[in-house]
PDB file of N, CA and C in Angstrom:
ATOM      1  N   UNK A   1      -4.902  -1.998  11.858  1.00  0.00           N
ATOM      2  CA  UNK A   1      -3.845  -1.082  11.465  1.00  0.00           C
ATOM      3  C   UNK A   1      -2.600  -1.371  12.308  1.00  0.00           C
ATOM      4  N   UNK A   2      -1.229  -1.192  11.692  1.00  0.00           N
ATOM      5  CA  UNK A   2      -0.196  -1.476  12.588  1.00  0.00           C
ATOM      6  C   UNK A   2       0.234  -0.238  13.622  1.00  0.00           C
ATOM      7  N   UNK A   3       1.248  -0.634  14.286  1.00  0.00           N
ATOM      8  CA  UNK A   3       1.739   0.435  15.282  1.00  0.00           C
ATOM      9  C   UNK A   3       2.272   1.175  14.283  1.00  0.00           C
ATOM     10  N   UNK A   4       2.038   2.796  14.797  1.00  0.00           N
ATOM     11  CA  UNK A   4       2.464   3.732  14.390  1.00  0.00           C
ATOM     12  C   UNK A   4       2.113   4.076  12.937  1.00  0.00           C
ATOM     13  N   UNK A   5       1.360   3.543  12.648  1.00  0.00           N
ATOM     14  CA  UNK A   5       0.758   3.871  11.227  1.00  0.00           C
ATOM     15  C   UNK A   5       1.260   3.791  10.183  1.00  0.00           C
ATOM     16  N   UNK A   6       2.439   2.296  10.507  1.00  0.00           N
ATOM     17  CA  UNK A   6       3.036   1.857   9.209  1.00  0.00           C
ATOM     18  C   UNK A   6       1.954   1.233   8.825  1.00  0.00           C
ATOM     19  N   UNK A   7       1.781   1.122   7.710  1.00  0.00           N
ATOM     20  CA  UNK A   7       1.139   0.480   6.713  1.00  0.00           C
ATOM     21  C   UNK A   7       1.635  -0.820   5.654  1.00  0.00           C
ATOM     22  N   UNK A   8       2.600  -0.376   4.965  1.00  0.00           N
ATOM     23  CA  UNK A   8       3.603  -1.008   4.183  1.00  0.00           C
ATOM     24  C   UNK A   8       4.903  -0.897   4.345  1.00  0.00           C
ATOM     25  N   UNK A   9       5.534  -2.322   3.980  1.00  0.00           N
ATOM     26  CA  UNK A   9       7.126  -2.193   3.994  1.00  0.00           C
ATOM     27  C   UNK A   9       7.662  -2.408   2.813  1.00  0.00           C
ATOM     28  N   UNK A  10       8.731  -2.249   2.428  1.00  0.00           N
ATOM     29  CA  UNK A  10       9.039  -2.770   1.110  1.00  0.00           C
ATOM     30  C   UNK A  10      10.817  -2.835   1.186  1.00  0.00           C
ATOM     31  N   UNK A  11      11.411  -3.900   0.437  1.00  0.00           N
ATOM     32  CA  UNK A  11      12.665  -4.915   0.431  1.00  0.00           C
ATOM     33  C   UNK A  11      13.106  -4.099  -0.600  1.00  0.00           C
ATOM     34  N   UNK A  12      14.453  -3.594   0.353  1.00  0.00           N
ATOM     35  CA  UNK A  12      15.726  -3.011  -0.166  1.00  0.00           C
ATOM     36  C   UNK A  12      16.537  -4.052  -0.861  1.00  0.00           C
ATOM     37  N   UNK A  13      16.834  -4.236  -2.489  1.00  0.00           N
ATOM     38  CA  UNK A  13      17.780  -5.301  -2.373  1.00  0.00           C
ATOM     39  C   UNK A  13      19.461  -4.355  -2.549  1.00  0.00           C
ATOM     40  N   UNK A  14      20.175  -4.968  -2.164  1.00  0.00           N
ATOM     41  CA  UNK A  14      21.548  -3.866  -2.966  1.00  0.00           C
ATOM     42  C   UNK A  14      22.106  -4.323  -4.032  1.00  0.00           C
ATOM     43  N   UNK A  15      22.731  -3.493  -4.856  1.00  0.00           N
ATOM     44  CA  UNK A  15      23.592  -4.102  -5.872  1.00  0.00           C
ATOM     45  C   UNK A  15      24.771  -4.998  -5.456  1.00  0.00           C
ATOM     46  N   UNK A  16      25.053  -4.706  -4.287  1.00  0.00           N
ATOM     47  CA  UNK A  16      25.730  -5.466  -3.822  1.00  0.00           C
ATOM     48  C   UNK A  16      26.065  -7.183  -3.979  1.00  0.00           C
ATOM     49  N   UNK A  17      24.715  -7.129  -3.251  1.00  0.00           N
ATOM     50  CA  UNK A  17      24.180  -9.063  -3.425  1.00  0.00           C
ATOM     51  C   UNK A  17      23.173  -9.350  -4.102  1.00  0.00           C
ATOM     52  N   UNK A  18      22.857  -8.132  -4.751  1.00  0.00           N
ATOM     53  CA  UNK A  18      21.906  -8.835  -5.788  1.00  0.00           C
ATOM     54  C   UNK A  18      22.578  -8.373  -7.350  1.00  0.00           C
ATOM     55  N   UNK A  19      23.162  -7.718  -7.919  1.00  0.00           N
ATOM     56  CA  UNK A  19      23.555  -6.886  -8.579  1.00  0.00           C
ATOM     57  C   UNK A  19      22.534  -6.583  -9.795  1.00  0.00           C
ATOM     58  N   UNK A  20      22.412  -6.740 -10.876  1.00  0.00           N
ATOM     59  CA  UNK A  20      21.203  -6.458 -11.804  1.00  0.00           C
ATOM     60  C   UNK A  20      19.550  -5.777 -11.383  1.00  0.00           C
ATOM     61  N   UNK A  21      19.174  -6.962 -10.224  1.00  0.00           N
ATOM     62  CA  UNK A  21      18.563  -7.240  -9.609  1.00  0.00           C
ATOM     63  C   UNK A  21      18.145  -5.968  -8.321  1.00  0.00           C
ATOM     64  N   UNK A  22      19.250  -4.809  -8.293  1.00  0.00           N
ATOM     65  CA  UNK A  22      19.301  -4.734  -7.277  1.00  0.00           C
ATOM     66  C   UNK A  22      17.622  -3.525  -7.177  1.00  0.00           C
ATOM     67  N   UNK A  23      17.699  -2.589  -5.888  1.00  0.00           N
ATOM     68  CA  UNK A  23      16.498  -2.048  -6.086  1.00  0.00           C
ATOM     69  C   UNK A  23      15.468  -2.495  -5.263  1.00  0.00           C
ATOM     70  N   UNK A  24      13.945  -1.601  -5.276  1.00  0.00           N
ATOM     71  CA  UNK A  24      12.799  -2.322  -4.672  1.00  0.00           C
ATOM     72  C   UNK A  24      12.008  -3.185  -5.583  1.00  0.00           C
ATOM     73  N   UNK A  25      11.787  -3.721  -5.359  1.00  0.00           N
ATOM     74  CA  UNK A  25      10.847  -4.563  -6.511  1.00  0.00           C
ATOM     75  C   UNK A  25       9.756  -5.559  -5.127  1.00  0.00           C
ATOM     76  N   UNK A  26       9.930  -5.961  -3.878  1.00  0.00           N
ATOM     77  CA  UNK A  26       9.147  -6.377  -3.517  1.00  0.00           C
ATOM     78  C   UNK A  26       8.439  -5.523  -2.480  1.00  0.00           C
ATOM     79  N   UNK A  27       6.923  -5.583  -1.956  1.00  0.00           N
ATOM     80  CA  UNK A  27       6.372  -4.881  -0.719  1.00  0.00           C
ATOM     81  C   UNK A  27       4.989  -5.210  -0.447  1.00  0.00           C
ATOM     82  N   UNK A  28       4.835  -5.267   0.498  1.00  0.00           N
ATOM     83  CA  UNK A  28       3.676  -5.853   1.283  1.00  0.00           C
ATOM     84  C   UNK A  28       2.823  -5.019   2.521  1.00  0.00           C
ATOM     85  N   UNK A  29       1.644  -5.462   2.827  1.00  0.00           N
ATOM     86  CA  UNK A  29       0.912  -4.625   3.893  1.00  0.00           C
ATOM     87  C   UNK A  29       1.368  -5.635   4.999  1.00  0.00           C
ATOM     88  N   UNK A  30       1.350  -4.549   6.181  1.00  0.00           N
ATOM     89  CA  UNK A  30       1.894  -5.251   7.447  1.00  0.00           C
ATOM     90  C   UNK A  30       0.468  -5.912   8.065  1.00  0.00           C
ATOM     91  N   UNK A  31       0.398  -6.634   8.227  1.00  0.00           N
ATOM     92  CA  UNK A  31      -0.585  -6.964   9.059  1.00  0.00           C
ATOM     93  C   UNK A  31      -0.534  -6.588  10.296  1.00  0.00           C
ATOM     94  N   UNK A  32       1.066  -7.220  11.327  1.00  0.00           N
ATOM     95  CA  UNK A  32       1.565  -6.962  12.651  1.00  0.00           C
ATOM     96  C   UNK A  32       2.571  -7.095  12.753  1.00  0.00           C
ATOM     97  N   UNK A  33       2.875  -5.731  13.835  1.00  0.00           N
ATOM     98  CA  UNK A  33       4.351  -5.525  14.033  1.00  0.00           C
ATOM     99  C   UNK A  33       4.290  -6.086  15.521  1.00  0.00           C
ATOM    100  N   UNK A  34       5.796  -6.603  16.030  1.00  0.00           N
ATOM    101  CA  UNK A  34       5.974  -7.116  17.120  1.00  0.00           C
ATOM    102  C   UNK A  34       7.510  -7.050  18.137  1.00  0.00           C
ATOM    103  N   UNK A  35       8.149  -6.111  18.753  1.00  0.00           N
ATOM    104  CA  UNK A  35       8.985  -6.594  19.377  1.00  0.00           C
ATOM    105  C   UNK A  35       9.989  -7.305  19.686  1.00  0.00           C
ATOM    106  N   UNK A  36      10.560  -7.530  19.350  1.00  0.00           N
ATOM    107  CA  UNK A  36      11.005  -8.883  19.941  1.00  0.00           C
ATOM    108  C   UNK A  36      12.542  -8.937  20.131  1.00  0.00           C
ATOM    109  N   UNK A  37      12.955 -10.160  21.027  1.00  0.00           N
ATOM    110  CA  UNK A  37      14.875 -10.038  21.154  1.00  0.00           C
ATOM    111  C   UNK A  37      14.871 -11.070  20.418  1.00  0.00           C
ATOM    112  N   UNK A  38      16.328 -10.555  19.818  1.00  0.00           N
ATOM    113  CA  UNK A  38      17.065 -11.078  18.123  1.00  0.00           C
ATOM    114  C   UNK A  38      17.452 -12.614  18.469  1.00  0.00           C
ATOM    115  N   UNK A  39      17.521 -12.952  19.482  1.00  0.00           N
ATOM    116  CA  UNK A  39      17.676 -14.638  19.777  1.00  0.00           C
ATOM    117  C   UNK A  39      16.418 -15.383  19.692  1.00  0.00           C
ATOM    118  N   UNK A  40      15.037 -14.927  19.586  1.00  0.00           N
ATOM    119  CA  UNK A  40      14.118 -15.415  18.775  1.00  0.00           C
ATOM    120  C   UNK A  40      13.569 -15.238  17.717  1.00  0.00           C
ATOM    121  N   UNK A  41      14.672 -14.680  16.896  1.00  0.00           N
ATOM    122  CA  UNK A  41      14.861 -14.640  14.904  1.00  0.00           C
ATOM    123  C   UNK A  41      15.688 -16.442  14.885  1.00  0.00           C
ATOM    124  N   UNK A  42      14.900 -17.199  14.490  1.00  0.00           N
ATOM    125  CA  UNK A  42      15.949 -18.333  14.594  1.00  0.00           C
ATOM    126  C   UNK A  42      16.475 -18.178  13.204  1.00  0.00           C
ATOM    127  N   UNK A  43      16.425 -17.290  12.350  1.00  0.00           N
ATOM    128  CA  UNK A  43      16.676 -17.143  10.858  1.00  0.00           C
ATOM    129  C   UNK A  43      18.426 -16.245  11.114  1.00  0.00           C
ATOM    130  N   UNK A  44      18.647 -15.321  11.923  1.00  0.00           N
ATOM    131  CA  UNK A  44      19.734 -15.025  12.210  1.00  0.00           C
ATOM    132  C   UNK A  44      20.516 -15.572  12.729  1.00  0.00           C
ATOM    133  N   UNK A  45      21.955 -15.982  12.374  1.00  0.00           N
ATOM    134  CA  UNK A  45      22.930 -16.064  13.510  1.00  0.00           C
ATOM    135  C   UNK A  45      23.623 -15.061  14.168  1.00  0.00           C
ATOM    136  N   UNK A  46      23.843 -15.622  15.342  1.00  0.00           N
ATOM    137  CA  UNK A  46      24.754 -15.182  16.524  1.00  0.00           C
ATOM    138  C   UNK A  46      23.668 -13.919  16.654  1.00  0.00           C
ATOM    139  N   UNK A  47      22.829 -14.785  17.512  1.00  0.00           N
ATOM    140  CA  UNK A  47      21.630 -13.555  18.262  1.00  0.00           C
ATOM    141  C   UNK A  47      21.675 -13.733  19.297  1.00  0.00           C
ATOM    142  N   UNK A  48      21.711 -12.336  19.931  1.00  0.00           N
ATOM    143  CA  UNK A  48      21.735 -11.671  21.137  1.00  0.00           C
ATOM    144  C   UNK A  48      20.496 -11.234  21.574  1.00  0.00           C
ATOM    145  N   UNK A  49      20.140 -10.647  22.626  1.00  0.00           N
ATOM    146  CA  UNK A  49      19.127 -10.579  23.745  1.00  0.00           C
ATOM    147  C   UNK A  49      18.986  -8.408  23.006  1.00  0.00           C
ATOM    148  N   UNK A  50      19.390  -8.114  22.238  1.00  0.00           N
ATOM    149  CA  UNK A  50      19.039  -7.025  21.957  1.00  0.00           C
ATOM    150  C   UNK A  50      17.633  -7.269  21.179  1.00  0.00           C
ATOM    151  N   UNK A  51      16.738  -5.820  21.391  1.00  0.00           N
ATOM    152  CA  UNK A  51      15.262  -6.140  20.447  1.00  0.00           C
ATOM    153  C   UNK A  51      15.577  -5.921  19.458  1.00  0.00           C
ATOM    154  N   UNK A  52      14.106  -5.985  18.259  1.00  0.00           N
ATOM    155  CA  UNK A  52      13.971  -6.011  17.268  1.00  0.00           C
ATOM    156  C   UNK A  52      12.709  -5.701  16.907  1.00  0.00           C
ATOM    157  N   UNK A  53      12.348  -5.400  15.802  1.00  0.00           N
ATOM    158  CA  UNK A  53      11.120  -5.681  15.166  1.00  0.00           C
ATOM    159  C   UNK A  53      10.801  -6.769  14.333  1.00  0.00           C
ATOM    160  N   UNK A  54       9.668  -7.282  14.182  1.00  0.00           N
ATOM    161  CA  UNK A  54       9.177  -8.587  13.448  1.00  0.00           C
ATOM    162  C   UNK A  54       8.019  -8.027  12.933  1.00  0.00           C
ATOM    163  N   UNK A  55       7.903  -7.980  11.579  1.00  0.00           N
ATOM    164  CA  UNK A  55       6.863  -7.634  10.830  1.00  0.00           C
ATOM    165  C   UNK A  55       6.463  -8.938  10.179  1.00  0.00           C
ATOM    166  N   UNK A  56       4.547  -9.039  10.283  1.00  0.00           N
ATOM    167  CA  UNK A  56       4.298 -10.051   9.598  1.00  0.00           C
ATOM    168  C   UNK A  56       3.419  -9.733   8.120  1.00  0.00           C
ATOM    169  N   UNK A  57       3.598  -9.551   7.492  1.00  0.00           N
ATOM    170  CA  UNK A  57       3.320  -9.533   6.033  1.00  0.00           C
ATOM    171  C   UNK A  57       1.887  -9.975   5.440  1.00  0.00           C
ATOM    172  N   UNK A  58       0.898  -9.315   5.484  1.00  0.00           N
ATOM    173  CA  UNK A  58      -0.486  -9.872   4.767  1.00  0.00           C
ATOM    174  C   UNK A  58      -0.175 -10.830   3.175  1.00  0.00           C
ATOM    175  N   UNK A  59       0.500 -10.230   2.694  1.00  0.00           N
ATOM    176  CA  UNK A  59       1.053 -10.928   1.015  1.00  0.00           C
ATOM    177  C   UNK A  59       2.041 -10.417   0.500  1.00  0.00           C
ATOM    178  N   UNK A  60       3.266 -10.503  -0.051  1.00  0.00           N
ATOM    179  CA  UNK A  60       4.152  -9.526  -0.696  1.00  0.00           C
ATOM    180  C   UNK A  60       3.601  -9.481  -2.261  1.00  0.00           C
ATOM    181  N   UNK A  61       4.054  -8.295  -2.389  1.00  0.00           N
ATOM    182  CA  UNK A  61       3.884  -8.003  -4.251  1.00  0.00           C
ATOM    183  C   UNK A  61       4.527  -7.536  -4.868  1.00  0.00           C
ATOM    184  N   UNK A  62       4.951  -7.811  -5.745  1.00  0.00           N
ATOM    185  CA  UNK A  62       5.841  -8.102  -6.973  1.00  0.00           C
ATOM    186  C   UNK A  62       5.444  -6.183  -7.765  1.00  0.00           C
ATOM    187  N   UNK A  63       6.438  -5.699  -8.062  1.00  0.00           N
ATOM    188  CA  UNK A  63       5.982  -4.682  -8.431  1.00  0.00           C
ATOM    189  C   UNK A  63       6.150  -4.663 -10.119  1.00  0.00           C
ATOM    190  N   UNK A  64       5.680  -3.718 -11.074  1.00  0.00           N
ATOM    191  CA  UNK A  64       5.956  -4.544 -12.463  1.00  0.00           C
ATOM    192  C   UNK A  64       7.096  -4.312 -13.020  1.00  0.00           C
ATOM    193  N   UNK A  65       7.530  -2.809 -12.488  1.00  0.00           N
ATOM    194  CA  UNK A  65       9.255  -1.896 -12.453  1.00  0.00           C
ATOM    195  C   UNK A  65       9.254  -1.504 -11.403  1.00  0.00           C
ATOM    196  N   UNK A  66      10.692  -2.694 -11.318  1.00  0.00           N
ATOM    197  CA  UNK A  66      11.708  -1.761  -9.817  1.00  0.00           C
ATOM    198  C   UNK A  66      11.540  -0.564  -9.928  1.00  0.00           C
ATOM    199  N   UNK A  67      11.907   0.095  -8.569  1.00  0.00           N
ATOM    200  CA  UNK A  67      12.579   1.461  -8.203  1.00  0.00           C
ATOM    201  C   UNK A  67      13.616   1.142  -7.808  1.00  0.00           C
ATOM    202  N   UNK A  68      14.583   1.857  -8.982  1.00  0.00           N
ATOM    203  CA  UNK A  68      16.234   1.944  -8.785  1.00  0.00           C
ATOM    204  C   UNK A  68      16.519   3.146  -7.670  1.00  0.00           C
ATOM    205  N   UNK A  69      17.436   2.597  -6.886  1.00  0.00           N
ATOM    206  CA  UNK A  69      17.736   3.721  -6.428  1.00  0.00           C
ATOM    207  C   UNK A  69      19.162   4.484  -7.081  1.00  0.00           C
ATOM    208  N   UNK A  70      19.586   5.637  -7.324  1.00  0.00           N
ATOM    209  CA  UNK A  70      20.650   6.461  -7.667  1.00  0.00           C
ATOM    210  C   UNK A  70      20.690   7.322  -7.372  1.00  0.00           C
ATOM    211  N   UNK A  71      21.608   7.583  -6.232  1.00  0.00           N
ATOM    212  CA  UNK A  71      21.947   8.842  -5.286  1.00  0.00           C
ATOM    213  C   UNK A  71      21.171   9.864  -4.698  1.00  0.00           C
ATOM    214  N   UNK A  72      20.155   8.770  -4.614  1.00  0.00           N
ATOM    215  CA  UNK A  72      19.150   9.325  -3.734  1.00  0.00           C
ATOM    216  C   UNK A  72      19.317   8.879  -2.149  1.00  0.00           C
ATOM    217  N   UNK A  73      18.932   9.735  -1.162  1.00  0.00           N
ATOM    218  CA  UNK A  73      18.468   8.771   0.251  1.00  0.00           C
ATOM    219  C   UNK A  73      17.418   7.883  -0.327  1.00  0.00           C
ATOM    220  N   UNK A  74      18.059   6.832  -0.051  1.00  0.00           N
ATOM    221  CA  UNK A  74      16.958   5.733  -0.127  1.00  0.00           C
ATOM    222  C   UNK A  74      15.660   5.613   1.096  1.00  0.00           C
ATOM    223  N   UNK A  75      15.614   6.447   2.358  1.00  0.00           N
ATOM    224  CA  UNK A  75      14.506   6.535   2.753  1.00  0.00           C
ATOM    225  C   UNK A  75      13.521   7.124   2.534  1.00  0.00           C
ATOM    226  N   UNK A  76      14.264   8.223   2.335  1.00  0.00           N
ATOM    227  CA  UNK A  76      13.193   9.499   1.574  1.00  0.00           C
ATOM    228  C   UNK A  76      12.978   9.227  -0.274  1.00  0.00           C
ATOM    229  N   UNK A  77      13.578   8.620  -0.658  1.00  0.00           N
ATOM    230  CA  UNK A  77      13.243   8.158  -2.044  1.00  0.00           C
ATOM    231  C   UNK A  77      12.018   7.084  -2.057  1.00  0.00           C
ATOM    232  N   UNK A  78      11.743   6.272  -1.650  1.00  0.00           N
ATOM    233  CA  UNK A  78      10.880   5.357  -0.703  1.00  0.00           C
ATOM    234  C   UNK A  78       9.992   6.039  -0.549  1.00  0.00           C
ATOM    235  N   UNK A  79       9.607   6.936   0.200  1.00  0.00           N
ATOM    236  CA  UNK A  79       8.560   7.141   0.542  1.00  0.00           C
ATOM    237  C   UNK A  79       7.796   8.390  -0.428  1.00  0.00           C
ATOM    238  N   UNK A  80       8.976   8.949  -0.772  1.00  0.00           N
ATOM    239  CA  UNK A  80       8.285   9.796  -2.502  1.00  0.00           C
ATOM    240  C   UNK A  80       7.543   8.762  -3.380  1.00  0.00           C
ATOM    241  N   UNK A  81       8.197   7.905  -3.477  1.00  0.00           N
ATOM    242  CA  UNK A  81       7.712   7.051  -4.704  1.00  0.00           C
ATOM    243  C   UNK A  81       6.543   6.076  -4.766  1.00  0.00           C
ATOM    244  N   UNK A  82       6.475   5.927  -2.788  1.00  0.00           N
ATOM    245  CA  UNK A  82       5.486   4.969  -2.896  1.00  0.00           C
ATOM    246  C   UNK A  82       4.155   5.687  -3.012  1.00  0.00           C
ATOM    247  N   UNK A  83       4.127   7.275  -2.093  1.00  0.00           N
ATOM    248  CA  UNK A  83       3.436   7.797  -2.057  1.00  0.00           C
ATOM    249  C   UNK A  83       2.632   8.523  -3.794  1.00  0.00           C
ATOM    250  N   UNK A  84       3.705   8.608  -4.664  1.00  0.00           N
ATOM    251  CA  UNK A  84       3.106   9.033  -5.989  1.00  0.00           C
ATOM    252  C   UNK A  84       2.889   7.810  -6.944  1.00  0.00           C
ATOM    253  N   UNK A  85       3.109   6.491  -6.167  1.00  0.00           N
ATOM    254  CA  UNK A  85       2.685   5.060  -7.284  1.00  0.00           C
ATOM    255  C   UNK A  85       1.278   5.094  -6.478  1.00  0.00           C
ATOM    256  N   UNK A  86       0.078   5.817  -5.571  1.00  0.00           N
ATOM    257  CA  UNK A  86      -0.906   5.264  -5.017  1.00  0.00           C
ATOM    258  C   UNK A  86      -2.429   6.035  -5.895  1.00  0.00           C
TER     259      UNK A  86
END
């Protein structure tokens, strides 16, 4: 089980940079969460010595319909939804 009794995460995309697209549509079980300072994300630039979290992902999954978000908090929308898709 992970720290703190996350379980699952799931990928915010925005309309922004994704536009059509935008929404949850991907999420996965954590296997392990980890710590870490942002200068060993070699996936980011211009990293600094501040922490972070690093989640490692058992499998992601494809969901079959997004969850749009619309003017909802998207945290608390999240966790309504995942909790009544189980």
């Amino acid at each position: 089980m992970a720290k703190n009794n996350i379980k699952y995460i799931a990928l915010y995309q925005s309309k922004t940079k994704f536009g059509d697209d935008a929404g949850i549509l991907w999420y996965g079980e954590i296997k392990n969460i980890d710590i870490i300072k942002r200068s060993e994300i070699h996936e980011l630039p211009k990293a600094d010595e501040s922490l972070d979290y690093r989640f490692e992902i058992e499998e992601w999954c494809k969901l079959e319909n997004k969850i749009e978000i619309i003017n909802h908090s998207i945290r608390s929308f999240i966790i309504y939804n995942f909790i009544s898709t189980k």
